[in-house]
Amino acid sequence: MPAGFLSVVTHVPGTNNTVVAGGLTGSGVSHDGGIHWRQLSTTPVNTIAFADAKHGWAIGPKGLLMRYQGAPLDVQTDSK
């Protein structure tokens, strides 16, 4: 991750180095500014936005709307 065509990369507000990228191959999160990645989903997305580390939205093909509401994305759970 990331692999394939990615149409969006966004910084997660309220975090230092957390970014989320998404595209036709799905989405992923990086806690170190894009050096290491963890896959979030394989669902294709066109755009992603976050209000804060616990609340975000993604729009996908054919009107798909997804909401992220859960554990803060600024909490690093990646194993390096």
CSV table of C-alpha atoms in Angstrom, one decimal:
chain,number,residue,atom,x,y,z
A,1,MET,CA,0.0,0.0,0.0
A,2,PRO,CA,-0.4,2.3,-1.7
A,3,ALA,CA,-0.7,0.4,-5.0
A,4,GLY,CA,-2.5,1.1,-8.2
A,5,PHE,CA,-4.3,4.3,-9.1
A,6,LEU,CA,-4.9,6.6,-6.1
A,7,SER,CA,-7.0,9.7,-6.6
A,8,VAL,CA,-6.7,11.4,-3.2
A,9,VAL,CA,-4.3,11.9,-0.3
A,10,THR,CA,-5.5,13.9,2.7
A,11,HIS,CA,-4.0,14.9,6.0
A,12,VAL,CA,-6.1,13.9,9.1
A,13,PRO,CA,-6.7,17.1,11.1
A,14,GLY,CA,-5.4,17.1,14.6
A,15,THR,CA,-2.6,14.7,13.9
A,16,ASN,CA,1.0,15.3,13.2
A,17,ASN,CA,1.9,12.9,10.3
A,18,THR,CA,-1.3,10.8,9.7
A,19,VAL,CA,-2.4,10.7,6.1
A,20,VAL,CA,-5.1,8.7,4.3
A,21,ALA,CA,-4.9,7.8,0.6
A,22,GLY,CA,-7.6,6.3,-1.6
A,23,GLY,CA,-8.4,5.3,-5.1
A,24,LEU,CA,-9.7,2.5,-7.3
A,25,THR,CA,-7.6,-0.1,-5.3
A,26,GLY,CA,-9.1,1.0,-1.9
A,27,SER,CA,-7.7,3.1,0.9
A,28,GLY,CA,-4.8,3.1,3.4
A,29,VAL,CA,-3.4,5.1,6.3
A,30,SER,CA,0.1,6.2,7.1
A,31,HIS,CA,1.2,7.5,10.5
A,32,ASP,CA,4.6,8.7,9.4
A,33,GLY,CA,3.8,10.9,6.5
A,34,GLY,CA,3.6,8.2,3.8
A,35,ILE,CA,6.7,6.0,4.6
A,36,HIS,CA,4.8,3.0,6.0
A,37,TRP,CA,1.1,2.1,5.1
A,38,ARG,CA,-1.7,0.0,6.5
A,39,GLN,CA,-4.6,-0.9,4.4
A,40,LEU,CA,-8.0,0.4,5.6
A,41,SER,CA,-10.3,-1.1,2.9
A,42,THR,CA,-10.3,-2.6,-0.6
A,43,THR,CA,-13.5,-0.7,-1.5
A,44,PRO,CA,-12.8,1.7,-4.4
A,45,VAL,CA,-13.1,5.4,-3.4
A,46,ASN,CA,-12.9,8.7,-5.4
A,47,THR,CA,-12.4,11.1,-2.6
A,48,ILE,CA,-11.8,11.2,1.2
A,49,ALA,CA,-12.2,13.9,3.9
A,50,PHE,CA,-11.7,13.9,7.6
A,51,ALA,CA,-13.1,16.3,10.2
A,52,ASP,CA,-10.8,14.9,12.9
A,53,ALA,CA,-9.0,11.7,13.7
A,54,LYS,CA,-12.3,10.0,14.6
A,55,HIS,CA,-14.7,11.2,11.9
A,56,GLY,CA,-14.3,10.9,8.1
A,57,TRP,CA,-16.1,10.3,4.9
A,58,ALA,CA,-15.4,8.8,1.5
A,59,ILE,CA,-17.2,8.9,-1.8
A,60,GLY,CA,-16.9,6.0,-4.2
A,61,PRO,CA,-18.2,5.0,-7.6
A,62,LYS,CA,-21.9,5.0,-8.3
A,63,GLY,CA,-22.8,7.3,-5.4
A,64,LEU,CA,-21.3,5.1,-2.7
A,65,LEU,CA,-21.0,7.1,0.6
A,66,MET,CA,-19.0,5.7,3.5
A,67,ARG,CA,-18.5,7.2,7.0
A,68,TYR,CA,-15.6,6.5,9.3
A,69,GLN,CA,-16.4,6.8,12.9
A,70,GLY,CA,-14.3,4.9,15.3
A,71,ALA,CA,-10.9,4.6,16.9
A,72,PRO,CA,-8.8,7.7,16.3
A,73,LEU,CA,-6.6,7.3,13.2
A,74,ASP,CA,-3.8,9.0,15.0
A,75,VAL,CA,-3.2,6.0,17.2
A,76,GLN,CA,-0.5,4.0,15.5
A,77,THR,CA,-1.3,0.3,15.3
A,78,ASP,CA,1.1,-0.6,12.5
A,79,SER,CA,3.8,-3.1,13.1
A,80,LYS,CA,7.1,-2.1,11.5
